[in-house]
XYZ file of N, CA and C in Angstrom:
516
model
N 7.311 11.976 -12.328
C 6.443 11.493 -13.682
C 6.905 10.211 -14.674
N 6.139 9.863 -15.092
C 6.429 8.984 -15.260
C 7.392 7.989 -16.098
N 8.037 7.044 -14.928
C 8.842 6.184 -14.992
C 7.971 4.785 -15.739
N 8.654 4.057 -15.913
C 8.676 2.829 -16.394
C 9.748 1.569 -15.689
N 9.429 0.283 -14.742
C 10.312 -0.052 -14.334
C 11.396 0.307 -13.426
N 10.509 1.151 -12.610
C 11.524 1.231 -11.780
C 11.116 0.066 -10.203
N 12.182 0.210 -9.531
C 12.302 -1.079 -8.289
C 12.636 -0.697 -6.836
N 11.707 0.317 -6.215
C 12.395 0.611 -4.931
C 12.256 -0.152 -3.471
N 13.010 -0.107 -3.132
C 13.092 -1.524 -2.285
C 13.487 -2.824 -2.643
N 12.805 -3.724 -2.226
C 14.066 -5.185 -3.206
C 13.028 -6.592 -2.576
N 13.324 -7.420 -2.158
C 13.631 -8.658 -2.313
C 14.749 -9.094 -1.115
N 15.663 -7.794 -0.326
C 16.558 -8.559 -0.017
C 16.744 -7.445 0.720
N 17.119 -7.754 2.506
C 17.656 -6.483 3.392
C 17.349 -5.654 3.056
N 18.891 -5.893 2.478
C 19.922 -4.125 2.162
C 19.525 -3.807 1.745
N 17.843 -4.314 0.880
C 17.870 -3.156 -0.512
C 16.299 -2.548 -0.342
N 15.652 -2.618 0.813
C 14.509 -1.853 1.765
C 14.718 -0.420 2.351
N 13.921 0.130 2.142
C 14.587 1.820 2.343
C 13.126 1.015 3.539
N 13.986 2.406 4.733
C 12.803 2.685 6.107
C 12.920 5.341 5.351
N 11.041 4.928 5.416
C 10.938 5.837 4.667
C 9.937 6.583 5.532
N 10.620 7.784 6.231
C 9.632 7.867 7.510
C 10.105 9.784 7.407
N 9.201 10.437 8.274
C 9.184 11.679 8.333
C 8.938 12.907 7.589
N 8.073 12.666 7.040
C 8.516 13.608 5.829
C 7.127 13.936 5.816
N 7.178 15.515 5.283
C 5.912 15.988 5.609
C 4.730 16.780 4.442
N 5.449 15.442 3.427
C 5.061 14.987 1.920
C 4.780 13.392 1.826
N 4.120 13.062 0.960
C 4.181 11.717 0.624
C 5.642 10.919 1.072
N 5.649 9.552 1.341
C 6.490 8.980 1.415
C 7.505 8.587 0.296
N 6.167 7.567 -0.844
C 6.288 7.545 -1.838
C 5.009 8.463 -2.773
N 5.528 9.121 -3.937
C 4.811 8.570 -4.937
C 4.940 9.011 -6.437
N 3.723 8.206 -7.025
C 4.056 8.140 -8.191
C 2.766 8.305 -8.701
N 3.127 9.008 -10.037
C 2.497 10.297 -11.354
C 3.226 9.663 -12.656
N 1.950 8.904 -12.769
C 1.961 8.998 -14.749
C 3.009 7.469 -14.519
N 2.983 6.829 -14.081
C 4.232 6.086 -14.249
C 2.877 4.476 -14.200
N 3.604 4.113 -15.225
C 3.584 2.139 -14.771
C 4.976 1.269 -15.050
N 4.735 -0.475 -14.057
C 5.069 -1.295 -14.314
C 6.527 -1.016 -13.421
N 5.995 -0.517 -12.254
C 6.991 -0.167 -11.277
C 6.647 -1.161 -9.943
N 7.997 -1.355 -9.617
C 7.592 -2.203 -7.520
C 8.168 -2.195 -6.777
N 6.665 -1.515 -5.868
C 7.092 -0.510 -4.392
C 7.740 -2.053 -3.584
N 8.287 -2.740 -3.018
C 9.061 -4.279 -2.625
C 9.482 -3.694 -0.937
N 8.460 -4.452 -0.075
C 9.576 -4.803 0.695
C 10.407 -3.292 2.584
N 9.906 -2.247 2.022
C 9.717 -1.110 2.603
C 9.245 -0.450 3.832
N 9.286 0.064 5.205
C 8.722 0.251 5.836
C 8.890 2.167 6.200
N 7.876 1.848 5.629
C 7.170 3.217 5.638
C 6.182 3.551 6.559
N 7.136 5.178 7.576
C 5.809 5.808 8.202
C 6.647 4.842 10.067
N 7.344 4.178 9.848
C 7.958 4.173 11.217
C 9.341 4.260 11.023
N 10.023 3.594 12.167
C 11.074 3.342 12.776
C 11.595 2.828 12.062
N 13.702 1.893 11.922
C 14.010 0.672 11.097
C 13.944 0.144 11.781
N 13.531 -0.077 13.292
C 12.846 -0.490 14.460
C 11.466 -1.552 13.303
N 10.906 -1.148 13.048
C 9.115 -0.954 12.594
C 9.005 -1.423 14.130
N 8.582 -0.463 15.107
C 8.258 -0.608 16.109
C 7.456 1.290 17.023
N 8.171 2.113 16.063
C 7.535 4.022 16.580
C 7.351 4.177 15.481
N 6.464 4.573 15.700
C 5.867 6.114 14.395
C 6.791 7.224 14.493
N 6.987 7.525 12.924
C 7.910 8.570 12.879
C 6.797 8.952 12.282
N 6.053 9.015 11.282
C 4.827 9.340 10.144
C 5.115 10.364 9.763
N 4.598 9.890 8.425
C 4.146 11.117 7.051
C 3.097 11.596 6.979
N 2.745 13.358 6.873
C 1.769 14.081 6.904
C 0.925 13.900 5.811
N 1.026 13.077 5.485
C -0.441 13.162 4.099
C 0.091 11.851 4.169
N 0.238 11.048 2.739
C 0.468 8.954 1.890
C 1.603 8.377 2.949
N 1.343 7.602 3.269
C 2.829 6.605 3.244
C 3.152 6.168 1.339
N 1.499 5.841 0.800
C 2.793 5.128 -0.868
C 0.560 6.219 -1.407
N 1.230 7.522 -2.465
C 0.786 7.844 -3.095
C 0.701 7.701 -4.621
N -0.111 6.718 -5.111
C -0.367 6.164 -5.724
C -1.042 7.371 -7.529
N -1.128 8.088 -7.537
C -1.556 9.465 -8.075
C -1.960 9.461 -9.342
N -3.022 8.825 -10.327
C -4.067 9.349 -11.354
C -2.721 8.716 -12.489
N -2.695 8.077 -13.424
C -2.816 7.061 -14.544
C -1.753 6.301 -14.075
N -1.584 5.873 -13.061
C -0.673 4.184 -13.458
C -0.708 2.652 -12.891
N 0.143 3.023 -14.388
C -0.935 1.081 -14.487
C 0.690 0.710 -14.069
N -0.397 -1.255 -14.180
C 0.281 -2.254 -13.428
C 1.486 -2.435 -12.724
N 1.456 -1.553 -11.245
C 2.557 -1.676 -10.518
C 2.040 -2.333 -9.083
N 2.778 -2.360 -8.496
C 3.375 -3.522 -7.518
C 3.507 -3.159 -6.188
N 2.426 -2.950 -5.144
C 3.144 -2.713 -3.919
C 3.242 -4.024 -3.132
N 4.085 -4.449 -2.502
C 4.105 -6.079 -2.381
C 5.141 -5.698 -0.919
N 5.169 -6.531 0.125
C 5.732 -6.435 1.198
C 6.568 -5.411 1.920
N 5.524 -4.786 2.164
C 5.747 -3.078 3.279
C 5.598 -3.151 4.128
N 5.377 -2.038 4.994
C 5.344 -1.883 6.402
C 4.446 -0.660 6.156
N 3.375 -0.378 6.303
C 2.420 1.315 5.724
C 2.680 1.815 7.313
N 2.283 2.221 8.472
C 1.845 2.843 9.725
C 2.657 3.244 10.565
N 1.456 4.547 10.311
C 1.499 5.948 11.567
C 1.888 7.073 11.477
N 1.282 6.860 9.282
C 1.248 8.571 8.477
C -0.494 8.636 9.289
N 0.019 9.458 8.179
C -2.145 10.571 7.933
C -2.745 9.399 7.385
N -2.188 8.759 6.533
C -2.694 7.621 5.781
C -2.146 6.974 5.010
N -2.176 5.365 4.664
C -1.594 4.637 4.138
C -0.667 4.254 3.340
N -2.113 3.622 1.962
C -1.811 3.997 1.005
C -2.971 4.416 0.368
N -2.293 4.790 -1.521
C -3.890 5.904 -1.829
C -3.830 5.291 -3.279
N -4.447 4.899 -3.533
C -4.559 4.930 -5.196
C -5.687 5.827 -5.871
N -4.875 6.796 -5.942
C -6.505 7.511 -6.758
C -6.279 7.583 -8.585
N -7.674 7.131 -9.426
C -7.149 7.653 -10.752
C -6.070 6.032 -11.932
N -5.937 5.471 -10.700
C -4.635 3.796 -11.180
C -5.767 2.617 -11.758
N -5.083 2.356 -12.582
C -5.089 1.250 -12.134
C -5.050 -0.799 -12.807
N -5.016 -1.398 -12.461
C -4.153 -2.931 -12.291
C -3.445 -3.111 -12.269
N -2.730 -2.561 -10.820
C -2.063 -2.617 -10.122
C -3.007 -3.404 -8.619
N -1.810 -4.082 -8.526
C -1.966 -5.520 -7.591
C -0.886 -4.740 -5.938
N -1.957 -5.335 -4.592
C -1.134 -4.593 -4.063
C -1.000 -6.056 -2.934
N -0.753 -7.053 -2.169
C -0.253 -8.265 -1.391
C 0.742 -8.082 -0.997
N -0.072 -8.964 0.336
C 1.304 -9.174 1.412
C 2.201 -7.930 2.029
N 0.631 -6.583 2.870
C 1.204 -6.021 3.616
C 1.525 -5.298 4.573
N 1.589 -4.747 5.415
C 1.380 -5.023 7.494
C 1.402 -3.697 7.254
N -0.149 -2.984 7.319
C -0.468 -1.462 6.914
C -1.571 -1.329 8.555
N -0.385 -0.859 9.475
C -1.262 0.103 10.363
C -0.881 -1.182 11.926
N 0.100 -1.581 11.658
C 0.497 -2.312 12.728
C 2.619 -2.157 12.250
N 3.074 -2.384 13.626
C 4.233 -2.679 13.611
C 4.885 -3.779 13.274
N 5.992 -3.552 12.417
C 6.914 -4.718 11.751
C 6.330 -6.299 11.759
N 6.086 -6.284 13.563
C 6.301 -7.961 12.745
C 4.651 -8.001 13.281
N 4.077 -7.353 12.827
C 2.121 -7.539 12.562
C 1.248 -7.607 13.832
N 1.925 -7.251 15.212
C 1.102 -7.728 16.651
C 1.402 -6.744 17.658
N 1.410 -5.090 17.164
C 0.766 -4.643 17.881
C 0.038 -2.983 16.779
N -0.745 -2.347 17.775
C -1.487 -0.975 16.325
C 0.295 0.066 16.681
N -0.417 0.187 15.142
C 1.016 1.338 14.916
C -0.530 1.735 13.372
N -1.232 2.478 13.979
C -2.395 3.506 12.878
C -2.040 4.175 12.281
N -2.543 4.264 10.944
C -2.545 5.181 10.765
C -3.992 5.996 10.529
N -3.544 7.235 11.239
C -5.106 8.185 11.574
C -6.124 8.053 10.512
N -5.399 8.437 9.371
C -7.038 8.442 8.276
C -7.764 6.685 7.448
N -7.549 6.870 6.588
C -7.552 4.595 6.131
C -6.485 4.410 6.039
N -6.065 3.201 6.230
C -5.357 2.208 5.558
C -5.040 2.016 4.444
N -5.917 1.986 3.157
C -5.953 1.696 2.288
C -7.543 2.112 1.359
N -6.709 2.835 0.282
C -7.921 3.787 -0.235
C -7.511 3.321 -2.119
N -8.657 3.107 -2.822
C -8.752 3.551 -3.896
C -10.200 4.541 -4.682
N -9.604 5.439 -4.685
C -11.040 6.119 -5.510
C -10.297 6.694 -7.093
N -11.773 6.895 -7.676
C -11.504 7.709 -9.274
C -12.127 6.779 -10.250
N -12.960 7.856 -11.413
C -13.025 6.720 -12.098
C -12.370 6.171 -12.433
N -11.027 6.081 -12.894
C -9.960 5.268 -13.627
C -9.612 3.945 -12.842
N -9.883 4.243 -11.048
C -9.289 3.382 -10.431
C -9.618 1.607 -10.566
N -9.428 1.404 -11.895
C -10.458 -0.654 -12.408
C -9.878 -1.497 -12.148
N -9.612 -2.444 -12.125
C -9.244 -3.614 -11.821
C -7.745 -4.064 -10.655
N -8.407 -2.682 -9.776
C -6.714 -3.273 -8.784
C -7.155 -4.273 -8.402
N -6.077 -5.028 -7.448
C -6.006 -5.699 -6.720
C -5.735 -6.314 -5.485
N -6.645 -5.733 -4.407
C -6.119 -5.689 -3.059
C -6.342 -6.710 -1.773
N -5.203 -7.766 -2.050
C -4.851 -8.848 -1.656
C -4.899 -9.801 -2.872
N -5.174 -11.307 -2.597
C -5.147 -12.937 -3.071
C -5.573 -12.095 -3.999
N -5.624 -13.126 -4.712
C -6.103 -13.511 -6.489
C -6.876 -14.882 -6.279
N -6.625 -15.600 -5.027
C -7.750 -17.145 -4.897
C -7.711 -18.166 -5.372
N -5.973 -18.007 -6.024
C -6.054 -18.754 -7.067
C -5.237 -20.631 -6.547
N -5.607 -20.023 -5.250
C -4.676 -21.808 -3.841
C -3.367 -21.113 -4.198
N -2.875 -20.219 -4.560
C -1.108 -20.696 -4.701
C -0.696 -19.681 -4.239
N 0.335 -19.748 -3.059
C 0.189 -18.870 -1.949
C -0.631 -17.309 -1.888
N -1.821 -18.084 -1.256
C -2.933 -16.916 -0.881
C -2.359 -16.752 0.433
N -1.678 -17.353 0.954
C -1.454 -16.272 2.507
C -1.122 -15.820 2.019
N 0.755 -15.631 1.551
C 1.528 -14.176 1.683
C 0.827 -13.424 0.753
N -0.554 -13.418 0.030
C -1.171 -12.242 -1.434
C -1.374 -11.759 -0.042
N -2.203 -12.083 1.170
C -3.147 -11.396 2.004
C -2.439 -10.266 2.446
N -2.748 -9.090 2.353
C -2.192 -8.123 3.884
C -3.497 -8.063 5.083
N -2.157 -7.195 5.942
C -2.934 -7.175 6.945
C -3.373 -6.049 7.362
N -4.215 -5.392 8.446
C -4.610 -4.256 7.872
C -5.742 -4.015 9.540
N -4.511 -3.359 10.588
C -5.410 -2.795 11.922
C -4.719 -1.659 12.522
N -5.655 -1.023 13.618
C -4.690 0.009 14.186
C -5.162 1.690 13.304
N -6.626 1.070 12.577
C -6.475 2.435 11.629
C -7.516 3.082 11.927
N -7.485 4.583 11.765
C -8.484 5.649 12.376
C -9.656 5.570 12.002
N -9.718 5.697 10.638
C -11.545 6.442 9.938
C -11.502 5.214 9.008
N -10.851 4.050 7.774
C -10.898 3.353 7.920
C -9.811 1.859 7.333
N -10.370 0.701 8.068
C -9.337 -0.049 6.829
C -9.030 0.099 5.340
N -10.893 -0.036 5.369
C -9.604 -0.603 3.543
C -11.489 0.942 3.128
N -10.917 1.837 2.050
C -11.659 2.874 1.537
C -12.079 3.225 -0.104
N -12.834 2.713 -0.451
C -13.528 2.027 -1.855
C -14.679 3.126 -2.742
N -14.124 4.137 -3.706
C -15.018 4.841 -4.325
C -14.800 4.992 -5.394
N -15.383 5.163 -6.474
C -15.286 4.879 -7.499
C -14.353 3.834 -7.939
N -14.042 2.762 -7.877
C -13.660 1.456 -7.637
C -14.969 0.068 -8.322
N -14.000 0.685 -10.094
C -15.426 -0.500 -10.208
C -14.545 -1.845 -10.658
N -14.617 -3.227 -10.983
C -14.315 -4.137 -10.874
C -12.548 -4.636 -9.931
N -12.758 -3.721 -8.739
C -11.759 -3.805 -8.219
C -11.567 -5.246 -7.199
N -10.978 -5.878 -6.940
C -10.637 -7.098 -5.956
C -10.362 -6.785 -4.593
N -11.160 -7.165 -3.927
C -10.526 -6.285 -2.086
C -10.357 -7.812 -1.806
N -9.397 -9.052 -1.233
C -10.007 -10.243 -1.037
C -8.583 -10.749 -0.078
N -9.157 -12.133 0.765
C -8.589 -12.448 1.647
C -7.630 -11.732 2.294
N -7.983 -11.001 3.793
C -7.527 -9.520 4.088
C -7.466 -9.968 5.260
N -6.885 -9.679 6.541
C -7.080 -9.660 7.398
C -6.750 -8.484 8.195
N -8.433 -7.807 8.530
C -8.445 -6.263 9.480
C -8.850 -6.788 10.665
N -8.129 -6.404 11.417
C -8.311 -5.761 12.786
C -7.281 -7.134 13.290
N -6.346 -7.916 13.055
C -6.154 -8.788 13.745
C -4.520 -9.130 13.984
N -3.535 -9.761 14.945
C -2.446 -9.964 14.217
C -1.988 -11.367 13.456
N -1.661 -11.092 12.264
C -0.415 -12.063 12.033
C -0.796 -13.259 12.654
N -1.563 -13.868 13.799
C -1.592 -14.913 13.445
C -3.177 -15.047 13.853
N -3.876 -14.227 13.120
C -5.243 -14.576 13.540
C -6.090 -13.419 14.406
N -5.121 -13.224 16.196
C -5.668 -12.576 16.831
C -6.141 -11.675 17.172
């Protein structure tokens, strides 16, 4: 809890983590800000083609977390993918949710892919900012998900945009 400026994973392949097979959340953040979760495999095996699963949330951004970045992760095969609860001004871009790492085979999260809930869940950006710069790489890819692809409740001024929902990386 109360972590500031941490990086889980990284841009280089050797910095990525495989986080799977947990009874709790794969990554849990509480009262934290300005952290980055980048390029990790959460809920799948190292080849990103079979589920090992996490029993609650792949990533749980829990209560008063602000200005965090969740980018370019594969979040699949879990009870739920990414859940942002009572936390605002976070950015979620370029993730593959509910699919294999190549984005072509459904390996769903049984609940929701991305969830936003709580009175302080404002100003989160899920997907592209639509500024015309790198919009395609900011897009999240969601498919193979049980109950909801995107779930939002009491998430005011949140932007959910530029998503591929129910499609492969090639749009098919």
